[in-house]
Amino acid sequence: MDQSVEYKRARKVFRGALLTLSLSFAIGLTGVANATENGASVYPVGVETVMPGITPPPHGTMFYEYTASVSANQTYNGNGTAVPVEFKLRVFANAIKVNHNWGLHFLGGNVESVFVLPFVSQELHVEPGKFSKFAVGNMMVSPLGVGYVRGHWHFFYEGELYFPGTGRSATDVLNVGQNNYAAAPVGGFTYLAGREEISSKLQYIINLKDAATNYQSGNEFTWEFDGMHGVTKKVALGANGFLYQQTTNDTLNNALYLGGNRGRDFAIGPEVRFNLIPHGGFAFKYLRDTMVENRAPTNAIWFQMAVPISIGHKE
């Protein structure tokens, strides 16, 4: 596929901006706000609300960058009311994601693989004092996924595997990420018609036990979504959000923990997306938590960027 001089120039500038951003903000993405052990999850729900159903064309590779600033000033119990304790959390996060389409046909679609590496900087204020830590969060690998394009519809399904983060200590008040393995069946779609877009991504996270603490986090359902309208050919405005629901109980030493400690959350906020080059662009979005139970309600500001490493080709 031939590329114009303008496109090559734009992609070079875009990659330069990405490199500068990544070096400046080399700290990472966290699932700190989602219920289960220590009020956290292996997956940062809310991250995939920018055309999540779009996958690279055959033999194409996409590079994604995610930056988030998250704050919380209280935590809620199972009744949805604030717990009267000192609690302030600040997270600055950055992650990279690579999605490659192998060009292999399977079940009517094309086989793809995904890898995500998050870096995390956290600061926590609780009654004992102030604590901070920087480390790698829960890494994710999807060795096998299948992507489809059917007219206006772009959709995929895949299996995701989550791995423990780094730099953990049983004696530390604050740790980054979760110390358990997890797996999740995932599916998502993006519907594009003219300047209109509707997207969703759904997954069900099955958590394994934390061997170090004998804590078993409950399983989790997440639904992320967005609806956008193109105000110009390059700019789209709309809303994004997610629904999070823990579906099974937490246990500690095989006994029910805090009545199950099931988390719940519904978040909503505005989103703006800029499509600067073919297959690439960036977005800003804001998410505010509501209907919260057994977790810390947060305010999150996101910046996300997508850059094609290899365009691939249509078949």
CSV table of C-alpha atoms in Angstrom, one decimal:
chain,number,residue,atom,x,y,z
A,1,MET,CA,0.0,0.0,0.0
A,2,ASP,CA,1.6,3.3,-1.1
A,3,GLN,CA,1.7,6.1,1.4
A,4,SER,CA,1.6,9.8,0.5
A,5,VAL,CA,4.4,12.2,1.5
A,6,GLU,CA,2.0,14.0,3.8
A,7,TYR,CA,1.0,10.8,5.6
A,8,LYS,CA,4.7,9.8,6.1
A,9,ARG,CA,5.5,13.2,7.5
A,10,ALA,CA,2.5,13.2,9.8
A,11,ARG,CA,3.4,9.8,11.1
A,12,LYS,CA,7.0,10.8,11.8
A,13,VAL,CA,5.8,13.9,13.8
A,14,PHE,CA,3.2,11.7,15.6
A,15,ARG,CA,5.8,9.1,16.7
A,16,GLY,CA,8.2,11.9,17.9
A,17,ALA,CA,5.4,13.3,20.1
A,18,LEU,CA,4.7,9.8,21.4
A,19,LEU,CA,8.3,9.2,22.3
A,20,THR,CA,8.6,12.5,24.1
A,21,LEU,CA,5.4,11.8,26.1
A,22,SER,CA,6.4,8.2,27.0
A,23,LEU,CA,9.8,9.3,28.3
A,24,SER,CA,8.3,12.3,30.2
A,25,PHE,CA,5.6,10.2,31.9
A,26,ALA,CA,7.3,6.8,32.4
A,27,ILE,CA,4.9,5.8,35.1
A,28,GLY,CA,2.0,3.5,34.8
A,29,LEU,CA,-1.5,2.3,34.5
A,30,THR,CA,-3.3,0.8,37.5
A,31,GLY,CA,-6.5,-1.0,38.4
A,32,VAL,CA,-6.4,0.6,41.9
A,33,ALA,CA,-10.1,1.6,41.9
A,34,ASN,CA,-11.9,-1.7,41.3
A,35,ALA,CA,-13.0,-3.6,44.4
A,36,THR,CA,-11.6,-7.1,45.4
A,37,GLU,CA,-8.3,-7.4,47.4
A,38,ASN,CA,-7.0,-4.1,48.7
A,39,GLY,CA,-9.7,-2.4,46.7
A,40,ALA,CA,-8.0,-3.1,43.4
A,41,SER,CA,-8.3,-5.2,40.2
A,42,VAL,CA,-6.0,-6.6,37.6
A,43,TYR,CA,-7.8,-4.6,35.0
A,44,PRO,CA,-8.1,-0.7,34.9
A,45,VAL,CA,-11.8,-0.6,33.9
A,46,GLY,CA,-12.5,2.6,31.9
A,47,VAL,CA,-9.3,2.3,29.8
A,48,GLU,CA,-11.0,0.9,26.6
A,49,THR,CA,-13.6,3.5,25.6
A,50,VAL,CA,-12.0,4.8,22.4
A,51,MET,CA,-13.2,2.7,19.5
A,52,PRO,CA,-12.4,-0.6,21.3
A,53,GLY,CA,-13.7,-2.8,18.4
A,54,ILE,CA,-11.2,-1.5,15.9
A,55,THR,CA,-8.4,-4.0,15.2
A,56,PRO,CA,-5.4,-3.7,12.8
A,57,PRO,CA,-5.8,-4.9,9.2
A,58,PRO,CA,-4.1,-8.2,8.2
A,59,HIS,CA,-0.3,-8.0,8.9
A,60,GLY,CA,-0.8,-4.6,10.5
A,61,THR,CA,0.5,-3.6,14.0
A,62,MET,CA,-0.9,-0.8,16.2
A,63,PHE,CA,0.9,0.9,19.1
A,64,TYR,CA,-1.2,2.5,21.8
A,65,GLU,CA,-0.2,4.8,24.7
A,66,TYR,CA,-2.4,5.5,27.7
A,67,THR,CA,-1.8,8.1,30.4
A,68,ALA,CA,-4.1,8.6,33.4
A,69,SER,CA,-4.3,10.8,36.4
A,70,VAL,CA,-6.6,9.4,39.1
A,71,SER,CA,-7.6,10.8,42.5
A,72,ALA,CA,-9.8,9.5,45.3
A,73,ASN,CA,-10.5,11.2,48.7
A,74,GLN,CA,-12.7,8.6,50.4
A,75,THR,CA,-13.7,5.0,50.2
A,76,TYR,CA,-17.2,3.5,50.3
A,77,ASN,CA,-18.6,0.5,52.1
A,78,GLY,CA,-21.2,-2.1,50.9
A,79,ASN,CA,-24.1,0.2,51.7
A,80,GLY,CA,-22.7,2.8,49.3
A,81,THR,CA,-21.8,5.3,52.1
A,82,ALA,CA,-18.4,6.9,52.9
A,83,VAL,CA,-16.2,5.2,55.5
A,84,PRO,CA,-15.2,7.8,58.1
A,85,VAL,CA,-11.4,7.3,57.9
A,86,GLU,CA,-8.6,9.3,56.5
A,87,PHE,CA,-8.0,8.3,52.9
A,88,LYS,CA,-6.5,10.0,50.0
A,89,LEU,CA,-5.1,8.3,46.9
A,90,ARG,CA,-3.3,9.8,43.9
A,91,VAL,CA,-2.2,7.8,40.9
A,92,PHE,CA,-0.3,8.8,37.8
A,93,ALA,CA,-0.2,6.1,35.2
A,94,ASN,CA,1.2,5.2,31.8
A,95,ALA,CA,0.9,2.0,29.8
A,96,ILE,CA,1.9,0.8,26.3
A,97,LYS,CA,-0.1,-1.7,24.3
A,98,VAL,CA,0.8,-3.5,21.1
A,99,ASN,CA,-1.8,-5.2,18.9
A,100,HIS,CA,-0.7,-7.3,15.9
A,101,ASN,CA,-2.8,-8.9,13.2
A,102,TRP,CA,-1.1,-12.1,12.0
A,103,GLY,CA,-3.1,-12.3,8.7
A,104,LEU,CA,-4.2,-15.8,9.6
A,105,HIS,CA,-7.8,-16.7,8.9
A,106,PHE,CA,-9.8,-18.3,11.7
A,107,LEU,CA,-13.5,-18.7,12.2
A,108,GLY,CA,-14.2,-16.1,9.5
A,109,GLY,CA,-11.9,-13.5,11.0
A,110,ASN,CA,-8.2,-12.7,11.4
A,111,VAL,CA,-6.0,-13.9,14.2
A,112,GLU,CA,-4.4,-11.2,16.4
A,113,SER,CA,-2.3,-10.9,19.6
A,114,VAL,CA,-2.1,-8.2,22.2
A,115,PHE,CA,0.4,-7.2,24.9
A,116,VAL,CA,0.0,-4.5,27.6
A,117,LEU,CA,2.8,-3.3,29.9
A,118,PRO,CA,1.7,-0.8,32.6
A,119,PHE,CA,3.8,1.4,34.9
A,120,VAL,CA,2.4,2.8,38.1
A,121,SER,CA,3.2,5.7,40.5
A,122,GLN,CA,0.9,5.8,43.5
A,123,GLU,CA,0.7,8.0,46.7
A,124,LEU,CA,-1.6,7.0,49.6
A,125,HIS,CA,-2.5,9.0,52.7
A,126,VAL,CA,-4.0,6.9,55.5
A,127,GLU,CA,-4.0,7.2,59.2
A,128,PRO,CA,-0.5,5.7,59.7
A,129,GLY,CA,1.0,8.3,57.4
A,130,LYS,CA,1.9,9.0,53.8
A,131,PHE,CA,3.2,6.2,51.5
A,132,SER,CA,4.3,6.1,47.8
A,133,LYS,CA,5.5,3.5,45.3
A,134,PHE,CA,6.5,3.2,41.7
A,135,ALA,CA,6.4,-0.3,40.0
A,136,VAL,CA,5.1,-2.3,37.0
A,137,GLY,CA,1.4,-3.1,37.4
A,138,ASN,CA,-0.5,-6.2,36.2
A,139,MET,CA,0.8,-7.1,32.7
A,140,MET,CA,-1.7,-8.5,30.2
A,141,VAL,CA,-1.1,-10.9,27.3
A,142,SER,CA,-3.8,-12.0,24.8
A,143,PRO,CA,-2.1,-14.7,22.7
A,144,LEU,CA,-5.2,-15.4,20.6
A,145,GLY,CA,-7.9,-13.1,19.4
A,146,VAL,CA,-10.1,-12.9,16.3
A,147,GLY,CA,-11.0,-9.6,14.6
A,148,TYR,CA,-13.7,-9.0,12.1
A,149,VAL,CA,-14.9,-6.2,9.7
A,150,ARG,CA,-18.5,-6.5,8.4
A,151,GLY,CA,-19.6,-3.4,6.7
A,152,HIS,CA,-20.1,-0.7,9.4
A,153,TRP,CA,-19.3,-3.2,12.1
A,154,HIS,CA,-15.8,-3.9,13.6
A,155,PHE,CA,-15.7,-6.5,16.3
A,156,PHE,CA,-13.4,-9.0,18.1
A,157,TYR,CA,-13.2,-11.6,20.8
A,158,GLU,CA,-10.2,-12.8,22.6
A,159,GLY,CA,-8.8,-14.4,25.8
A,160,GLU,CA,-6.7,-12.3,28.1
A,161,LEU,CA,-4.2,-13.5,30.7
A,162,TYR,CA,-3.1,-11.2,33.6
A,163,PHE,CA,0.1,-11.5,35.6
A,164,PRO,CA,1.2,-10.1,39.0
A,165,GLY,CA,2.9,-6.8,39.2
A,166,THR,CA,6.5,-6.1,40.5
A,167,GLY,CA,8.0,-4.7,43.6
A,168,ARG,CA,5.5,-6.2,46.1
A,169,SER,CA,6.2,-6.7,49.8
A,170,ALA,CA,3.9,-8.2,52.4
A,171,THR,CA,5.1,-5.6,54.9
A,172,ASP,CA,4.4,-2.5,52.7
A,173,VAL,CA,1.2,-0.5,53.3
A,174,LEU,CA,1.0,0.3,49.6
A,175,ASN,CA,1.6,-2.1,46.7
A,176,VAL,CA,1.1,-1.6,43.0
A,177,GLY,CA,-1.3,-3.9,41.2
A,178,GLN,CA,-2.6,-7.3,42.3
A,179,ASN,CA,-0.5,-10.3,43.3
A,180,ASN,CA,-2.7,-12.9,41.6
A,181,TYR,CA,-3.1,-14.4,38.1
A,182,ALA,CA,-6.4,-13.9,36.2
A,183,ALA,CA,-8.0,-14.8,32.9
A,184,ALA,CA,-10.8,-13.2,31.0
A,185,PRO,CA,-12.9,-13.9,28.0
A,186,VAL,CA,-13.4,-10.6,26.2
A,187,GLY,CA,-15.5,-9.3,23.3
A,188,GLY,CA,-16.0,-5.8,21.8
A,189,PHE,CA,-17.4,-3.9,18.9
A,190,THR,CA,-17.3,-0.5,17.2
A,191,TYR,CA,-20.1,0.6,14.8
A,192,LEU,CA,-19.1,3.4,12.4
A,193,ALA,CA,-21.6,5.0,10.1
A,194,GLY,CA,-20.7,8.4,8.6
A,195,ARG,CA,-19.6,10.5,11.5
A,196,GLU,CA,-21.5,8.4,14.1
A,197,GLU,CA,-19.8,5.8,16.4
A,198,ILE,CA,-21.1,3.5,19.1
A,199,SER,CA,-18.7,1.1,20.8
A,200,SER,CA,-18.7,-1.4,23.7
A,201,LYS,CA,-16.3,-3.8,25.3
A,202,LEU,CA,-17.3,-6.5,27.7
A,203,GLN,CA,-15.3,-9.0,29.7
A,204,TYR,CA,-15.6,-11.4,32.6
A,205,ILE,CA,-12.4,-11.6,34.9
A,206,ILE,CA,-11.8,-14.9,36.7
A,207,ASN,CA,-9.3,-14.3,39.5
A,208,LEU,CA,-7.0,-16.9,41.0
A,209,LYS,CA,-6.0,-16.9,44.6
A,210,ASP,CA,-3.2,-14.7,45.9
A,211,ALA,CA,-0.8,-17.4,47.2
A,212,ALA,CA,1.1,-14.9,49.4
A,213,THR,CA,-2.0,-13.8,51.4
A,214,ASN,CA,-4.4,-16.7,50.7
A,215,TYR,CA,-6.9,-14.1,49.6
A,216,GLN,CA,-9.3,-15.0,46.8
A,217,SER,CA,-10.7,-12.0,44.9
A,218,GLY,CA,-14.2,-12.4,43.5
A,219,ASN,CA,-14.8,-12.6,39.7
A,220,GLU,CA,-15.6,-9.3,37.9
A,221,PHE,CA,-17.8,-8.2,35.1
A,222,THR,CA,-17.0,-5.0,33.2
A,223,TRP,CA,-18.8,-3.2,30.4
A,224,GLU,CA,-17.0,-0.2,28.8
A,225,PHE,CA,-18.8,2.0,26.2
A,226,ASP,CA,-18.7,5.2,24.2
A,227,GLY,CA,-21.0,7.1,21.8
A,228,MET,CA,-19.4,9.8,19.6
A,229,HIS,CA,-20.4,12.3,16.9
A,230,GLY,CA,-18.0,13.7,14.4
A,231,VAL,CA,-18.3,17.5,14.4
A,232,THR,CA,-15.7,17.6,11.6
A,233,LYS,CA,-13.8,15.0,9.7
A,234,LYS,CA,-11.0,15.1,12.2
A,235,VAL,CA,-12.8,15.8,15.5
A,236,ALA,CA,-15.5,13.8,17.4
A,237,LEU,CA,-17.3,14.6,20.6
A,238,GLY,CA,-19.4,12.4,22.9
A,239,ALA,CA,-19.6,10.5,26.1
A,240,ASN,CA,-17.8,7.4,27.6
A,241,GLY,CA,-18.2,5.3,30.7
A,242,PHE,CA,-18.3,1.9,32.2
A,243,LEU,CA,-20.2,-0.4,34.5
A,244,TYR,CA,-18.3,-2.6,37.0
A,245,GLN,CA,-19.9,-5.4,39.0
A,246,GLN,CA,-18.2,-8.0,41.1
A,247,THR,CA,-20.2,-11.2,40.7
A,248,THR,CA,-18.7,-13.5,43.3
A,249,ASN,CA,-17.5,-13.1,46.9
A,250,ASP,CA,-14.0,-12.4,48.3
A,251,THR,CA,-12.7,-14.9,50.7
A,252,LEU,CA,-9.7,-15.0,53.1
A,253,ASN,CA,-8.3,-18.3,54.2
A,254,ASN,CA,-11.3,-19.9,52.5
A,255,ALA,CA,-13.7,-17.9,54.7
A,256,LEU,CA,-16.1,-15.2,53.6
A,257,TYR,CA,-14.4,-11.8,53.8
A,258,LEU,CA,-16.4,-8.7,54.9
A,259,GLY,CA,-19.7,-10.2,53.7
A,260,GLY,CA,-18.2,-10.9,50.3
A,261,ASN,CA,-16.8,-7.4,49.8
A,262,ARG,CA,-18.5,-7.2,46.3
A,263,GLY,CA,-17.6,-4.0,44.5
A,264,ARG,CA,-19.9,-2.0,42.2
A,265,ASP,CA,-19.4,1.2,40.1
A,266,PHE,CA,-20.9,3.1,37.3
A,267,ALA,CA,-18.8,5.9,35.7
A,268,ILE,CA,-19.6,8.4,33.0
A,269,GLY,CA,-18.0,11.5,31.4
A,270,PRO,CA,-17.2,13.4,28.2
A,271,GLU,CA,-14.7,12.3,25.5
A,272,VAL,CA,-13.1,14.2,22.6
A,273,ARG,CA,-11.2,12.3,19.8
A,274,PHE,CA,-8.9,13.6,17.1
A,275,ASN,CA,-8.2,11.6,14.0
A,276,LEU,CA,-5.0,13.1,12.6
A,277,ILE,CA,-3.7,10.4,10.3
A,278,PRO,CA,-5.0,7.2,8.7
A,279,HIS,CA,-5.5,4.6,11.5
A,280,GLY,CA,-4.1,7.0,14.1
A,281,GLY,CA,-5.1,9.7,16.5
A,282,PHE,CA,-5.5,10.7,20.1
A,283,ALA,CA,-8.3,11.3,22.6
A,284,PHE,CA,-8.9,13.1,25.9
A,285,LYS,CA,-11.6,11.8,28.3
A,286,TYR,CA,-12.9,12.2,31.9
A,287,LEU,CA,-14.6,9.7,34.1
A,288,ARG,CA,-16.4,10.2,37.4
A,289,ASP,CA,-17.5,7.3,39.5
A,290,THR,CA,-21.1,6.9,40.8
A,291,MET,CA,-23.2,4.2,42.5
A,292,VAL,CA,-20.1,3.0,44.3
A,293,GLU,CA,-20.0,0.1,46.7
A,294,ASN,CA,-16.9,-1.4,48.4
A,295,ARG,CA,-14.4,0.7,46.6
A,296,ALA,CA,-13.0,4.2,46.4
A,297,PRO,CA,-14.9,6.6,44.1
A,298,THR,CA,-12.5,8.3,41.7
A,299,ASN,CA,-12.1,11.2,39.3
A,300,ALA,CA,-10.0,10.1,36.3
A,301,ILE,CA,-8.5,12.2,33.4
A,302,TRP,CA,-7.2,10.2,30.5
A,303,PHE,CA,-5.0,10.8,27.4
A,304,GLN,CA,-4.8,8.1,24.8
A,305,MET,CA,-2.9,7.8,21.6
A,306,ALA,CA,-2.8,5.3,18.7
A,307,VAL,CA,-0.1,5.1,16.1
A,308,PRO,CA,0.3,2.6,13.3
A,309,ILE,CA,3.6,0.8,13.3
A,310,SER,CA,2.7,-1.2,10.2
A,311,ILE,CA,-0.3,-0.4,8.1
A,312,GLY,CA,-0.8,-4.0,6.8
A,313,HIS,CA,-3.2,-4.4,4.0
A,314,LYS,CA,-6.9,-5.1,3.2
A,315,GLU,CA,-7.9,-8.6,2.0
